[in-house]
mmCIF file of C-alpha atoms in Angstrom:
data_model
loop_
_atom_site.group_PDB
_atom_site.id
_atom_site.type_symbol
_atom_site.label_atom_id
_atom_site.label_comp_id
_atom_site.label_asym_id
_atom_site.label_seq_id
_atom_site.Cartn_x
_atom_site.Cartn_y
_atom_site.Cartn_z
ATOM 1 C CA MET A 1064 120.245 114.141 99.904
ATOM 2 C CA LEU A 1065 119.725 117.451 101.208
ATOM 3 C CA SER A 1066 120.093 118.359 105.267
ATOM 4 C CA ASP A 1067 116.557 120.655 106.734
ATOM 5 C CA LYS A 1068 118.611 123.619 106.765
ATOM 6 C CA ASP A 1069 119.682 123.406 103.038
ATOM 7 C CA ASP A 1070 116.073 121.934 101.729
ATOM 8 C CA PRO A 1071 114.067 125.255 100.902
ATOM 9 C CA CYS A 1072 111.345 123.448 101.531
ATOM 10 C CA HIS A 1073 111.718 122.945 105.014
ATOM 11 C CA ARG A 1074 112.058 126.650 105.808
ATOM 12 C CA ILE A 1075 110.214 128.210 103.612
ATOM 13 C CA GLU A 1076 107.688 130.897 104.997
ATOM 14 C CA HIS A 1077 105.590 132.629 102.208
ATOM 15 C CA ILE A 1078 103.731 130.492 99.700
ATOM 16 C CA ASP A 1079 104.071 131.028 96.414
ATOM 17 C CA SER A 1080 101.761 133.571 94.723
ATOM 18 C CA SER A 1081 101.210 131.089 92.052
ATOM 19 C CA THR A 1082 99.755 128.197 94.097
ATOM 20 C CA SER A 1083 95.794 127.600 94.040
ATOM 21 C CA PRO A 1084 93.972 127.081 96.496
ATOM 22 C CA VAL A 1085 90.846 125.734 95.019
ATOM 23 C CA ILE A 1086 91.898 122.384 95.592
ATOM 24 C CA SER A 1087 92.428 122.447 98.911
ATOM 25 C CA ALA A 1088 88.981 124.026 99.600
ATOM 26 C CA ILE A 1089 87.154 121.519 97.415
ATOM 27 C CA MET A 1090 88.813 118.268 99.446
ATOM 28 C CA PHE A 1091 87.737 120.560 102.675
ATOM 29 C CA GLY A 1092 84.411 121.104 101.534
ATOM 30 C CA ALA A 1093 83.790 117.184 100.636
ATOM 31 C CA GLY A 1094 85.168 115.589 103.294
ATOM 32 C CA ILE A 1095 82.954 117.815 105.997
ATOM 33 C CA PHE A 1096 79.586 117.222 103.619
ATOM 34 C CA GLY A 1097 80.553 113.615 103.138
ATOM 35 C CA ASN A 1098 81.524 112.608 106.894
ATOM 36 C CA VAL A 1099 77.906 114.528 108.498
ATOM 37 C CA ALA A 1100 76.578 112.408 105.977
ATOM 38 C CA ALA A 1101 77.385 109.687 106.972
ATOM 39 C CA LEU A 1102 76.712 110.242 110.150
ATOM 40 C CA VAL A 1103 73.156 111.204 109.798
ATOM 41 C CA ILE A 1104 72.851 107.940 107.633
ATOM 42 C CA LEU A 1105 74.190 106.154 110.476
ATOM 43 C CA ASP A 1106 71.870 107.444 112.879
ATOM 44 C CA ILE A 1107 68.772 106.334 110.655
ATOM 45 C CA ARG A 1108 69.779 103.105 110.374
ATOM 46 C CA ARG A 1109 70.568 103.187 114.380
ATOM 47 C CA ARG A 1110 67.222 104.375 114.939
ATOM 48 C CA ARG A 1111 65.294 101.877 112.413
ATOM 49 C CA GLU A 1112 67.357 98.796 113.860
ATOM 50 C CA ASN A 1113 66.213 100.415 117.868
ATOM 51 C CA LYS A 1114 62.862 100.108 116.889
ATOM 52 C CA MET A 1115 63.627 96.363 114.921
ATOM 53 C CA ASN A 1116 65.311 95.537 118.432
ATOM 54 C CA GLY A 1117 68.341 94.454 116.075
ATOM 55 C CA ASN A 1118 70.966 92.171 117.440
ATOM 56 C CA ARG A 1119 74.413 92.713 119.426
ATOM 57 C CA ARG A 1120 76.851 91.691 116.538
ATOM 58 C CA ARG A 1121 75.113 94.636 114.288
ATOM 59 C CA ALA A 1122 75.375 97.071 117.240
ATOM 60 C CA LEU A 1123 79.370 96.184 117.787
ATOM 61 C CA PHE A 1124 80.181 96.747 114.117
ATOM 62 C CA HIS A 1125 77.617 99.750 114.206
ATOM 63 C CA VAL A 1126 79.907 101.302 116.874
ATOM 64 C CA LEU A 1127 83.537 100.716 115.353
ATOM 65 C CA ILE A 1128 82.182 102.633 111.784
ATOM 66 C CA ILE A 1129 80.517 105.144 113.774
ATOM 67 C CA ALA A 1130 84.279 105.639 115.332
ATOM 68 C CA LEU A 1131 85.684 105.408 111.769
ATOM 69 C CA VAL A 1132 83.473 108.365 110.698
ATOM 70 C CA VAL A 1133 83.935 110.602 113.408
ATOM 71 C CA THR A 1134 87.904 110.071 113.740
ATOM 72 C CA ASP A 1135 87.751 111.311 109.671
ATOM 73 C CA LEU A 1136 85.539 114.005 110.583
ATOM 74 C CA THR A 1137 87.952 115.347 113.389
ATOM 75 C CA GLY A 1138 91.207 114.626 111.509
ATOM 76 C CA THR A 1139 89.566 117.131 108.701
ATOM 77 C CA CYS A 1140 88.580 120.222 110.876
ATOM 78 C CA LEU A 1141 91.485 120.122 112.695
ATOM 79 C CA VAL A 1142 93.916 119.776 109.837
ATOM 80 C CA SER A 1143 92.428 121.892 106.566
ATOM 81 C CA PRO A 1144 91.225 125.282 108.393
ATOM 82 C CA LEU A 1145 95.212 125.418 108.934
ATOM 83 C CA VAL A 1146 95.852 125.047 105.154
ATOM 84 C CA GLN A 1147 93.035 127.759 104.154
ATOM 85 C CA LEU A 1148 94.874 130.317 106.821
ATOM 86 C CA SER A 1149 98.490 129.541 104.931
ATOM 87 C CA TYR A 1150 96.635 130.337 101.966
ATOM 88 C CA SER A 1151 94.363 133.305 103.271
ATOM 89 C CA LYS A 1152 97.782 134.780 104.968
ATOM 90 C CA ASN A 1153 100.300 133.646 102.478
ATOM 91 C CA THR A 1154 102.094 132.292 105.179
ATOM 92 C CA THR A 1155 103.646 128.517 105.457
ATOM 93 C CA LEU A 1156 102.930 126.421 108.529
ATOM 94 C CA VAL A 1157 106.697 127.008 109.315
ATOM 95 C CA GLY A 1158 106.228 130.867 108.969
ATOM 96 C CA PHE A 1159 103.596 131.025 111.650
ATOM 97 C CA THR A 1160 105.842 130.259 114.408
ATOM 98 C CA PRO A 1161 109.380 130.171 112.693
ATOM 99 C CA GLU A 1162 111.250 129.627 115.910
ATOM 100 C CA SER A 1163 109.362 126.824 117.882
ATOM 101 C CA ARG A 1164 107.940 125.385 114.270
ATOM 102 C CA SER A 1165 104.846 124.103 116.481
ATOM 103 C CA VAL A 1166 102.529 124.635 114.013
ATOM 104 C CA CYS A 1167 104.325 122.595 111.848
ATOM 105 C CA SER A 1168 104.549 120.052 114.694
ATOM 106 C CA TYR A 1169 101.084 120.104 115.128
ATOM 107 C CA PHE A 1170 99.958 119.915 111.844
ATOM 108 C CA GLY A 1171 102.064 116.378 110.903
ATOM 109 C CA LEU A 1172 100.886 115.335 114.779
ATOM 110 C CA SER A 1173 97.603 115.377 113.420
ATOM 111 C CA MET A 1174 98.138 113.828 110.310
ATOM 112 C CA THR A 1175 100.210 110.859 111.246
ATOM 113 C CA PHE A 1176 97.568 110.422 113.899
ATOM 114 C CA PHE A 1177 94.672 110.294 111.926
ATOM 115 C CA SER A 1178 96.285 107.552 109.324
ATOM 116 C CA LEU A 1179 96.993 105.300 112.312
ATOM 117 C CA ALA A 1180 93.979 105.788 113.783
ATOM 118 C CA THR A 1181 91.621 105.561 111.026
ATOM 119 C CA MET A 1182 93.709 102.392 110.102
ATOM 120 C CA SER A 1183 93.704 100.869 113.151
ATOM 121 C CA LEU A 1184 89.830 101.454 113.100
ATOM 122 C CA LEU A 1185 89.176 99.588 110.281
ATOM 123 C CA PHE A 1186 91.573 96.398 110.998
ATOM 124 C CA THR A 1187 89.418 95.991 114.554
ATOM 125 C CA MET A 1188 86.295 95.891 112.023
ATOM 126 C CA ALA A 1189 87.850 93.583 110.249
ATOM 127 C CA LEU A 1190 88.993 90.945 112.998
ATOM 128 C CA GLU A 1191 85.350 92.011 114.225
ATOM 129 C CA ARG A 1192 83.575 90.438 111.261
ATOM 130 C CA CYS A 1193 86.083 87.629 111.362
ATOM 131 C CA LEU A 1194 85.279 86.746 114.780
ATOM 132 C CA ALA A 1195 81.834 87.032 113.812
ATOM 133 C CA ILE A 1196 81.801 84.602 111.229
ATOM 134 C CA GLY A 1197 84.442 82.101 111.984
ATOM 135 C CA TYR A 1198 83.933 81.617 115.328
ATOM 136 C CA PRO A 1199 80.315 82.840 116.091
ATOM 137 C CA TYR A 1200 80.360 80.799 119.450
ATOM 138 C CA LEU A 1201 83.127 83.221 121.161
ATOM 139 C CA TYR A 1202 82.196 86.237 119.741
ATOM 140 C CA SER A 1203 78.417 85.469 121.112
ATOM 141 C CA ARG A 1204 79.930 84.891 124.826
ATOM 142 C CA TYR A 1205 83.298 87.038 124.540
ATOM 143 C CA VAL A 1206 82.629 89.729 122.226
ATOM 144 C CA THR A 1207 79.746 92.164 123.109
ATOM 145 C CA ARG A 1208 79.056 96.133 122.351
ATOM 146 C CA LYS A 1209 81.382 97.270 126.087
ATOM 147 C CA CYS A 1210 84.236 95.747 124.202
ATOM 148 C CA ALA A 1211 84.247 99.208 121.580
ATOM 149 C CA TYR A 1212 84.708 101.006 124.250
ATOM 150 C CA PHE A 1213 87.607 99.960 125.282
ATOM 151 C CA ILE A 1214 89.264 99.300 122.161
ATOM 152 C CA ILE A 1215 88.541 102.370 120.287
ATOM 153 C CA PRO A 1216 90.280 104.583 123.219
ATOM 154 C CA THR A 1217 93.321 102.056 123.516
ATOM 155 C CA VAL A 1218 93.646 102.526 119.550
ATOM 156 C CA PHE A 1219 93.874 106.369 119.965
ATOM 157 C CA PHE A 1220 96.049 105.923 123.006
ATOM 158 C CA LEU A 1221 98.971 103.710 120.871
ATOM 159 C CA SER A 1222 98.692 105.790 117.657
ATOM 160 C CA ALA A 1223 99.014 109.266 119.785
ATOM 161 C CA LEU A 1224 101.776 107.687 121.640
ATOM 162 C CA PHE A 1225 103.498 106.346 118.510
ATOM 163 C CA CYS A 1226 103.122 110.071 117.006
ATOM 164 C CA LEU A 1227 104.464 111.818 120.207
ATOM 165 C CA LEU A 1228 108.102 109.841 119.679
ATOM 166 C CA PRO A 1229 109.502 113.208 117.476
ATOM 167 C CA PHE A 1230 108.835 115.518 120.357
ATOM 168 C CA THR A 1231 111.743 113.109 122.348
ATOM 169 C CA GLY A 1232 113.945 113.346 119.829
ATOM 170 C CA PHE A 1233 112.652 109.697 118.171
ATOM 171 C CA GLY A 1234 111.539 110.689 114.215
ATOM 172 C CA LYS A 1235 111.170 114.210 113.196
ATOM 173 C CA TYR A 1236 108.049 116.080 111.882
ATOM 174 C CA VAL A 1237 108.975 118.834 108.770
ATOM 175 C CA GLN A 1238 107.487 121.034 106.106
ATOM 176 C CA TYR A 1239 106.460 119.629 102.360
ATOM 177 C CA CYS A 1240 106.095 121.938 99.424
ATOM 178 C CA PRO A 1241 104.045 124.472 99.049
ATOM 179 C CA GLY A 1242 103.991 125.346 102.723
ATOM 180 C CA THR A 1243 100.900 123.794 103.320
ATOM 181 C CA TRP A 1244 101.879 120.085 104.386
ATOM 182 C CA CYS A 1245 103.739 118.947 107.358
ATOM 183 C CA PHE A 1246 103.974 115.171 108.013
ATOM 184 C CA ILE A 1247 106.753 112.986 109.427
ATOM 185 C CA ASP A 1248 110.694 113.466 107.176
ATOM 186 C CA MET A 1249 110.161 110.552 104.820
ATOM 187 C CA ASN A 1250 113.888 111.124 103.836
ATOM 188 C CA PRO A 1251 115.954 112.155 107.477
ATOM 189 C CA GLU A 1252 119.288 112.725 107.023
ATOM 190 C CA HIS A 1253 119.923 111.040 111.020
ATOM 191 C CA LYS A 1254 119.645 107.402 111.580
ATOM 192 C CA LYS A 1255 116.896 107.727 113.917
ATOM 193 C CA ASP A 1256 114.981 109.858 112.212
ATOM 194 C CA ARG A 1257 114.800 107.470 109.331
ATOM 195 C CA VAL A 1258 114.238 104.426 111.896
ATOM 196 C CA TYR A 1259 111.017 105.983 113.017
ATOM 197 C CA ALA A 1260 109.717 106.722 109.374
ATOM 198 C CA ASN A 1261 110.502 103.169 108.578
ATOM 199 C CA LEU A 1262 108.658 102.179 111.630
ATOM 200 C CA TYR A 1263 105.774 104.065 110.787
ATOM 201 C CA ALA A 1264 105.049 102.590 107.071
ATOM 202 C CA THR A 1265 106.103 99.595 108.510
ATOM 203 C CA VAL A 1266 102.985 99.392 111.028
ATOM 204 C CA MET A 1267 100.646 100.679 108.193
ATOM 205 C CA LEU A 1268 101.847 98.095 105.606
ATOM 206 C CA VAL A 1269 101.341 95.528 108.307
ATOM 207 C CA LEU A 1270 98.144 96.571 109.276
ATOM 208 C CA VAL A 1271 96.718 96.463 105.076
ATOM 209 C CA LEU A 1272 98.029 93.110 105.116
ATOM 210 C CA ALA A 1273 96.364 92.194 108.450
ATOM 211 C CA ILE A 1274 93.128 93.853 106.906
ATOM 212 C CA VAL A 1275 93.143 91.836 103.592
ATOM 213 C CA ALA A 1276 93.667 88.433 105.695
ATOM 214 C CA CYS A 1277 90.837 89.178 107.381
ATOM 215 C CA ASN A 1278 88.487 90.019 104.731
ATOM 216 C CA LEU A 1279 90.178 86.745 102.911
ATOM 217 C CA PHE A 1280 89.149 84.838 105.824
ATOM 218 C CA VAL A 1281 85.363 86.467 105.898
ATOM 219 C CA VAL A 1282 85.251 85.255 101.964
ATOM 220 C CA TYR A 1283 86.438 81.766 102.510
ATOM 221 C CA GLN A 1284 83.653 81.204 105.723
ATOM 222 C CA LEU A 1285 80.869 83.129 104.202
ATOM 223 C CA PHE A 1286 81.398 80.645 100.334
ATOM 224 C CA ARG A 1287 81.405 77.522 103.540
ATOM 225 C CA MET A 1288 78.407 78.938 104.716
ATOM 226 C CA TYR A 1289 76.893 79.435 101.366
ATOM 227 C CA GLN A 1290 77.500 75.301 100.654
ATOM 228 C CA ARG A 1291 76.452 74.332 103.443
ATOM 229 C CA ARG A 1292 73.150 75.876 103.640
ATOM 230 C CA ARG A 1293 72.508 75.342 99.884
ATOM 231 C CA ARG A 1294 73.205 71.300 100.622
ATOM 232 C CA ASN A 1295 70.151 71.991 103.869
ATOM 233 C CA GLY A 1296 67.888 74.415 101.572
ATOM 234 C CA SER A 1297 68.162 77.161 103.970
ATOM 235 C CA VAL A 1298 68.516 80.590 103.070
ATOM 236 C CA VAL A 1299 69.037 81.836 107.264
ATOM 237 C CA ALA A 1300 71.965 80.326 109.253
ATOM 238 C CA PRO A 1301 70.423 78.741 112.283
ATOM 239 C CA THR A 1302 70.525 80.477 115.755
ATOM 240 C CA ARG A 1303 74.242 80.293 117.664
ATOM 241 C CA SER A 1304 73.210 80.989 121.098
ATOM 242 C CA LYS A 1305 70.025 81.342 123.380
ATOM 243 C CA SER A 1306 71.088 85.073 123.321
ATOM 244 C CA GLU A 1307 70.690 85.581 120.131
ATOM 245 C CA ARG A 1308 67.624 84.259 118.740
ATOM 246 C CA ARG A 1309 67.402 85.866 115.067
ATOM 247 C CA ALA A 1310 70.432 85.212 113.089
ATOM 248 C CA LEU A 1311 72.040 87.360 110.175
ATOM 249 C CA SER A 1312 70.949 86.436 107.035
ATOM 250 C CA MET A 1313 73.827 85.424 104.439
ATOM 251 C CA ALA A 1314 72.685 88.758 102.565
ATOM 252 C CA GLU A 1315 73.371 90.906 105.163
ATOM 253 C CA GLU A 1316 76.938 89.189 106.058
ATOM 254 C CA VAL A 1317 77.751 89.801 102.405
ATOM 255 C CA GLU A 1318 76.798 93.978 102.776
ATOM 256 C CA HIS A 1319 79.100 93.832 105.340
ATOM 257 C CA LEU A 1320 81.863 92.034 103.952
ATOM 258 C CA ILE A 1321 81.290 94.657 100.493
ATOM 259 C CA LEU A 1322 81.771 97.413 102.773
ATOM 260 C CA LEU A 1323 84.802 96.433 104.307
ATOM 261 C CA VAL A 1324 86.278 95.458 100.668
ATOM 262 C CA PHE A 1325 85.923 98.777 99.249
ATOM 263 C CA MET A 1326 87.076 100.074 102.316
ATOM 264 C CA THR A 1327 89.710 98.143 102.465
ATOM 265 C CA ILE A 1328 90.440 99.228 98.504
ATOM 266 C CA ILE A 1329 90.823 102.944 99.237
ATOM 267 C CA PHE A 1330 92.343 102.478 102.444
ATOM 268 C CA ILE A 1331 95.022 100.559 100.494
ATOM 269 C CA ILE A 1332 95.187 103.022 97.323
ATOM 270 C CA CYS A 1333 95.787 106.206 99.641
ATOM 271 C CA THR A 1334 97.919 104.335 101.511
ATOM 272 C CA MET A 1335 100.836 102.661 99.781
ATOM 273 C CA PRO A 1336 102.180 105.624 98.112
ATOM 274 C CA LEU A 1337 103.173 106.710 101.071
ATOM 275 C CA VAL A 1338 104.587 103.735 102.442
ATOM 276 C CA ILE A 1339 106.635 102.899 98.976
ATOM 277 C CA ARG A 1340 107.997 106.714 99.158
ATOM 278 C CA VAL A 1341 109.349 105.987 102.583
ATOM 279 C CA TYR A 1342 110.611 102.581 101.995
ATOM 280 C CA MET A 1343 112.517 103.788 98.865
ATOM 281 C CA ASN A 1344 114.161 106.877 100.353
ATOM 282 C CA SER A 1345 115.681 104.416 102.848
ATOM 283 C CA PHE A 1346 116.808 101.989 100.602
ATOM 284 C CA GLU A 1347 118.592 103.922 97.653
ATOM 285 C CA ARG A 1348 119.319 107.492 99.491
ATOM 286 C CA ARG A 1349 118.176 109.827 96.689
ATOM 287 C CA LYS A 1350 117.804 113.320 96.479
ATOM 288 C CA GLU A 1351 114.225 114.508 97.625
ATOM 289 C CA SER A 1352 111.378 114.762 94.823
ATOM 290 C CA HIS A 1353 109.106 117.430 96.280
ATOM 291 C CA GLN A 1354 106.724 116.543 93.500
ATOM 292 C CA ALA A 1355 106.032 112.507 94.857
ATOM 293 C CA ASP A 1356 105.980 113.681 98.160
ATOM 294 C CA LEU A 1357 103.241 116.004 97.164
ATOM 295 C CA VAL A 1358 101.480 113.726 95.525
ATOM 296 C CA ALA A 1359 101.811 110.961 98.508
ATOM 297 C CA LEU A 1360 100.924 113.284 101.072
ATOM 298 C CA ARG A 1361 97.699 113.970 98.991
ATOM 299 C CA PHE A 1362 96.778 111.014 98.565
ATOM 300 C CA ILE A 1363 96.488 110.244 102.097
ATOM 301 C CA SER A 1364 95.048 113.209 103.531
ATOM 302 C CA ILE A 1365 92.188 112.358 100.434
ATOM 303 C CA ASN A 1366 91.000 109.280 102.427
ATOM 304 C CA SER A 1367 89.518 110.950 104.505
ATOM 305 C CA ILE A 1368 87.359 112.340 102.343
ATOM 306 C CA ILE A 1369 86.480 109.082 99.903
ATOM 307 C CA ASP A 1370 85.849 107.326 103.095
ATOM 308 C CA PRO A 1371 82.467 108.397 104.050
ATOM 309 C CA TRP A 1372 81.203 108.751 100.525
ATOM 310 C CA VAL A 1373 82.413 104.921 100.098
ATOM 311 C CA PHE A 1374 80.210 104.032 103.218
ATOM 312 C CA ILE A 1375 77.357 106.294 101.650
ATOM 313 C CA PHE A 1376 77.158 104.527 98.376
ATOM 314 C CA PHE A 1377 77.982 101.044 99.879
ATOM 315 C CA SER A 1378 75.987 101.147 103.113
ATOM 316 C CA PRO A 1379 73.272 98.731 103.362
ATOM 317 C CA SER A 1380 70.616 100.292 103.181
ATOM 318 C CA VAL A 1381 71.797 102.420 99.850
ATOM 319 C CA MET A 1382 72.229 98.820 98.623
ATOM 320 C CA HIS A 1383 68.506 97.696 99.555
ATOM 321 C CA PHE A 1384 67.743 100.293 97.527
ATOM 322 C CA CYS A 1385 69.765 99.879 94.313
ATOM 323 C CA LEU A 1386 68.868 95.853 94.307
ATOM 324 C CA ALA A 1387 65.322 97.021 94.848
ATOM 325 C CA SER A 1388 65.159 99.565 91.841
ATOM 326 C CA VAL A 1389 67.076 97.084 89.675
ATOM 327 C CA LEU A 1390 64.797 93.718 90.907
ATOM 328 C CA ARG A 1391 61.484 95.786 90.563
ATOM 329 C CA PRO A 1392 61.225 96.073 86.616
ATOM 330 C CA ARG A 1393 62.758 92.726 85.896
ATOM 331 C CA LYS A 1394 59.731 91.163 88.005
ATOM 332 C CA VAL A 1395 57.141 93.423 85.957
ATOM 333 C CA ASP A 1396 58.505 92.653 82.652
ATOM 334 C CA ARG A 1397 58.434 89.014 83.899
ATOM 335 C CA TYR A 1398 54.814 89.671 85.238
ATOM 336 C CA ILE A 1399 54.075 90.957 81.386
ATOM 337 C CA ALA A 1400 55.788 88.607 79.621
ATOM 338 C CA THR A 1401 53.703 85.902 81.574
ATOM 339 C CA ASP A 1402 50.183 87.645 80.909
ATOM 340 C CA ASN A 1403 51.112 87.729 77.157
ATOM 341 C CA CYS A 1404 51.663 84.579 77.470
ATOM 342 C CA VAL A 1405 48.233 83.687 78.598
#
């Protein structure tokens, strides 16, 4: 295992001229466009729900989704321009401030913060659906839209607190090849830095498992709800409380679940390579593999790019349009076949 002084990737100040910035530029453009498009769709939905006097439960879920998309957009805007600046000046992140390495520390802090914050927000969304479906009475009585305005700042505060620990000497941010990435040292030399890396990986793993557990619980509750309604011959759940006169239909709950499931799958795919990489380095004490590190970092950074596109393609309005497009021709064909038989 190389120390920070011996590893060239941690201290190089110029980018290899053979490295192309095209991939980073495409990722930056796709992230900006996707998140802005997702925000536009969310605003259209908000205006439509305001006209229809949408219920409180949908409003809370809507606030959490907005927070997730805004977080992804902010992360893309704060991190990706530095990569493009590095390529344009042929200077690594460490090369901007070789003495203090403040730019590299800022980049590493931002990457860590937004990865933790987005995963925590997704867990909050999954927990919100879990309470809404599994415990409707408690949800309608105690969970309001104001809860989001307390939970979201708390998530940001705790994530920022965790990311600031390396500045106190617990953990370390280092540069990775080709010099346009800085993140937590995934193969540190000192024990306390290794503990910090393992703590980050463990937090991410616990959040993933908690999200999966919440989604499975929602699936189980929806299945029970479907069985009850089938026995009763009803397609819409009865009103749970006086404050909620109109209950969401089964289809609407399934739409929320589908969106959460696909977002969870993307988060798992983007997060697990980094978690596995940290654990492998911790237990096997192996020599650094810069290519494997780069792959893990690209996976976790691409999450904020894919995430809004998942919402765009699997949002309820898009699914309504797709279902209508698929079912309408079938109804027409059935009508024509019936007419020919007559």
